[in-house]
GROMACS .gro file of C-alpha atoms in nm:
model
  162
    1UNK     CA    1  -0.464   7.206   0.196
    2UNK     CA    2  -0.232   7.004   0.413
    3UNK     CA    3   0.147   7.045   0.430
    4UNK     CA    4   0.328   6.888   0.139
    5UNK     CA    5   0.584   6.613   0.178
    6UNK     CA    6   0.943   6.638   0.056
    7UNK     CA    7   1.023   6.284  -0.051
    8UNK     CA    8   0.921   6.070  -0.343
    9UNK     CA    9   0.813   5.795  -0.104
   10UNK     CA   10   0.549   6.012   0.065
   11UNK     CA   11   0.255   6.148  -0.133
   12UNK     CA   12   0.281   6.522  -0.195
   13UNK     CA   13  -0.045   6.609  -0.024
   14UNK     CA   14  -0.055   6.364   0.266
   15UNK     CA   15  -0.365   6.219   0.107
   16UNK     CA   16  -0.658   6.048   0.267
   17UNK     CA   17  -1.015   5.984   0.156
   18UNK     CA   18  -1.161   6.288   0.336
   19UNK     CA   19  -1.304   6.585   0.153
   20UNK     CA   20  -1.095   6.894   0.100
   21UNK     CA   21  -1.109   7.147   0.380
   22UNK     CA   22  -1.091   7.482   0.203
   23UNK     CA   23  -1.163   7.729   0.482
   24UNK     CA   24  -0.862   7.925   0.597
   25UNK     CA   25  -0.626   7.748   0.357
   26UNK     CA   26  -0.309   7.939   0.278
   27UNK     CA   27  -0.017   7.902   0.042
   28UNK     CA   28   0.170   7.581   0.125
   29UNK     CA   29   0.531   7.534   0.010
   30UNK     CA   30   0.676   7.199  -0.090
   31UNK     CA   31   1.015   7.069  -0.196
   32UNK     CA   32   1.037   6.757  -0.408
   33UNK     CA   33   1.325   6.516  -0.457
   34UNK     CA   34   1.473   6.726  -0.739
   35UNK     CA   35   1.484   7.035  -0.511
   36UNK     CA   36   1.232   7.207  -0.737
   37UNK     CA   37   1.033   7.445  -0.518
   38UNK     CA   38   0.657   7.448  -0.556
   39UNK     CA   39   0.373   7.629  -0.383
   40UNK     CA   40   0.007   7.537  -0.377
   41UNK     CA   41  -0.228   7.823  -0.290
   42UNK     CA   42  -0.589   7.756  -0.198
   43UNK     CA   43  -0.647   8.114  -0.081
   44UNK     CA   44  -0.870   8.202  -0.381
   45UNK     CA   45  -1.110   7.925  -0.272
   46UNK     CA   46  -1.208   8.115   0.041
   47UNK     CA   47  -1.417   8.418  -0.059
   48UNK     CA   48  -1.337   8.742   0.121
   49UNK     CA   49  -1.574   9.038   0.109
   50UNK     CA   50  -1.446   9.298  -0.136
   51UNK     CA   51  -1.167   9.076  -0.277
   52UNK     CA   52  -1.217   8.954  -0.633
   53UNK     CA   53  -1.092   8.620  -0.757
   54UNK     CA   54  -0.822   8.796  -0.961
   55UNK     CA   55  -0.713   8.991  -0.649
   56UNK     CA   56  -0.678   8.664  -0.457
   57UNK     CA   57  -0.465   8.517  -0.739
   58UNK     CA   58  -0.253   8.831  -0.756
   59UNK     CA   59  -0.198   8.829  -0.378
   60UNK     CA   60  -0.087   8.464  -0.390
   61UNK     CA   61   0.141   8.547  -0.685
   62UNK     CA   62   0.298   8.841  -0.501
   63UNK     CA   63   0.375   8.628  -0.195
   64UNK     CA   64   0.521   8.358  -0.419
   65UNK     CA   65   0.736   8.605  -0.617
   66UNK     CA   66   0.872   8.764  -0.298
   67UNK     CA   67   0.989   8.425  -0.175
   68UNK     CA   68   1.117   8.265  -0.497
   69UNK     CA   69   1.343   8.422  -0.759
   70UNK     CA   70   1.391   8.123  -0.992
   71UNK     CA   71   1.313   7.756  -1.059
   72UNK     CA   72   0.983   7.734  -0.875
   73UNK     CA   73   0.618   7.669  -0.950
   74UNK     CA   74   0.292   7.813  -0.817
   75UNK     CA   75  -0.034   7.622  -0.853
   76UNK     CA   76  -0.341   7.826  -0.764
   77UNK     CA   77  -0.666   7.646  -0.685
   78UNK     CA   78  -0.969   7.832  -0.820
   79UNK     CA   79  -1.331   7.765  -0.721
   80UNK     CA   80  -1.583   7.630  -0.967
   81UNK     CA   81  -1.912   7.824  -0.949
   82UNK     CA   82  -2.111   7.501  -0.926
   83UNK     CA   83  -2.434   7.660  -0.800
   84UNK     CA   84  -2.683   7.463  -1.004
   85UNK     CA   85  -2.693   7.469  -1.382
   86UNK     CA   86  -2.738   7.843  -1.422
   87UNK     CA   87  -2.415   8.019  -1.517
   88UNK     CA   88  -2.342   8.339  -1.327
   89UNK     CA   89  -2.197   8.607  -1.557
   90UNK     CA   90  -2.022   8.780  -1.264
   91UNK     CA   91  -1.835   8.462  -1.171
   92UNK     CA   92  -1.757   8.391  -1.537
   93UNK     CA   93  -1.601   8.736  -1.566
   94UNK     CA   94  -1.395   8.688  -1.248
   95UNK     CA   95  -1.276   8.343  -1.361
   96UNK     CA   96  -1.180   8.475  -1.706
   97UNK     CA   97  -0.986   8.759  -1.541
   98UNK     CA   98  -0.806   8.515  -1.309
   99UNK     CA   99  -0.720   8.289  -1.605
  100UNK     CA  100  -0.577   8.581  -1.803
  101UNK     CA  101  -0.376   8.690  -1.498
  102UNK     CA  102  -0.226   8.341  -1.472
  103UNK     CA  103  -0.128   8.352  -1.841
  104UNK     CA  104   0.016   8.703  -1.813
  105UNK     CA  105   0.222   8.622  -1.503
  106UNK     CA  106   0.354   8.310  -1.676
  107UNK     CA  107   0.480   8.523  -1.963
  108UNK     CA  108   0.640   8.774  -1.726
  109UNK     CA  109   0.806   8.512  -1.504
  110UNK     CA  110   0.920   8.268  -1.772
  111UNK     CA  111   1.272   8.410  -1.807
  112UNK     CA  112   1.333   8.332  -1.438
  113UNK     CA  113   1.209   7.972  -1.468
  114UNK     CA  114   0.911   8.059  -1.249
  115UNK     CA  115   0.584   7.894  -1.343
  116UNK     CA  116   0.222   7.961  -1.252
  117UNK     CA  117  -0.075   7.740  -1.334
  118UNK     CA  118  -0.428   7.711  -1.198
  119UNK     CA  119  -0.673   7.430  -1.130
  120UNK     CA  120  -1.048   7.492  -1.120
  121UNK     CA  121  -1.188   7.260  -0.852
  122UNK     CA  122  -1.511   7.190  -0.664
  123UNK     CA  123  -1.515   7.213  -0.287
  124UNK     CA  124  -1.669   6.863  -0.287
  125UNK     CA  125  -1.363   6.711  -0.454
  126UNK     CA  126  -1.136   6.497  -0.239
  127UNK     CA  127  -0.763   6.547  -0.198
  128UNK     CA  128  -0.711   6.220  -0.383
  129UNK     CA  129  -0.900   6.359  -0.684
  130UNK     CA  130  -0.688   6.669  -0.726
  131UNK     CA  131  -0.353   6.533  -0.602
  132UNK     CA  132  -0.228   6.392  -0.935
  133UNK     CA  133  -0.289   6.726  -1.107
  134UNK     CA  134  -0.123   6.925  -0.829
  135UNK     CA  135   0.173   6.686  -0.813
  136UNK     CA  136   0.230   6.716  -1.186
  137UNK     CA  137   0.185   7.093  -1.217
  138UNK     CA  138   0.391   7.176  -0.907
  139UNK     CA  139   0.676   6.944  -0.993
  140UNK     CA  140   0.970   6.952  -1.231
  141UNK     CA  141   0.810   6.713  -1.483
  142UNK     CA  142   0.586   7.001  -1.593
  143UNK     CA  143   0.873   7.245  -1.633
  144UNK     CA  144   0.742   7.354  -1.973
  145UNK     CA  145   0.379   7.389  -1.861
  146UNK     CA  146   0.300   7.742  -1.748
  147UNK     CA  147   0.015   7.988  -1.781
  148UNK     CA  148  -0.246   7.712  -1.801
  149UNK     CA  149  -0.578   7.679  -1.622
  150UNK     CA  150  -0.713   7.326  -1.605
  151UNK     CA  151  -1.077   7.271  -1.510
  152UNK     CA  152  -1.091   6.948  -1.312
  153UNK     CA  153  -1.415   7.031  -1.133
  154UNK     CA  154  -1.683   6.768  -1.105
  155UNK     CA  155  -1.924   6.775  -1.395
  156UNK     CA  156  -2.297   6.756  -1.346
  157UNK     CA  157  -2.482   6.574  -1.622
  158UNK     CA  158  -2.668   6.823  -1.840
  159UNK     CA  159  -2.493   7.124  -1.688
  160UNK     CA  160  -2.332   7.392  -1.896
  161UNK     CA  161  -1.962   7.349  -1.829
  162UNK     CA  162  -1.669   7.538  -1.973
   0.00000   0.00000   0.00000
């Protein structure tokens, strides 16, 4: 994930047509024209031995919560399994846990006007593909959207997709 821009004139993600570069991505803060703080975390996209998907989401949430006390948004990018058409029950369990964690944190943080949402993405997706979703969820226009996980991963024809 590239640094986010602060003005309405510049795209939030500094977009180009290249594919996303997930490796080593960390939480990236942004400030939009309405001074509404937002953070995009791609950390859960980079698997770490012994760290579950829910742990990666929780770590990103902890860093976010330490930095922001009110009126801010966290968008967590989650990986789509995408390995052929065979669903992996272990990944499905991890994704369900991460989704429930997002919903639970949204309920806990709501009183402070802190939001958390997640996007399920494929590593093959371009920045331009996910940018509109990130821009909306991280910005003030989605101030009443929290605790949601949107699956915007690429769909393979005939594949089981949830």
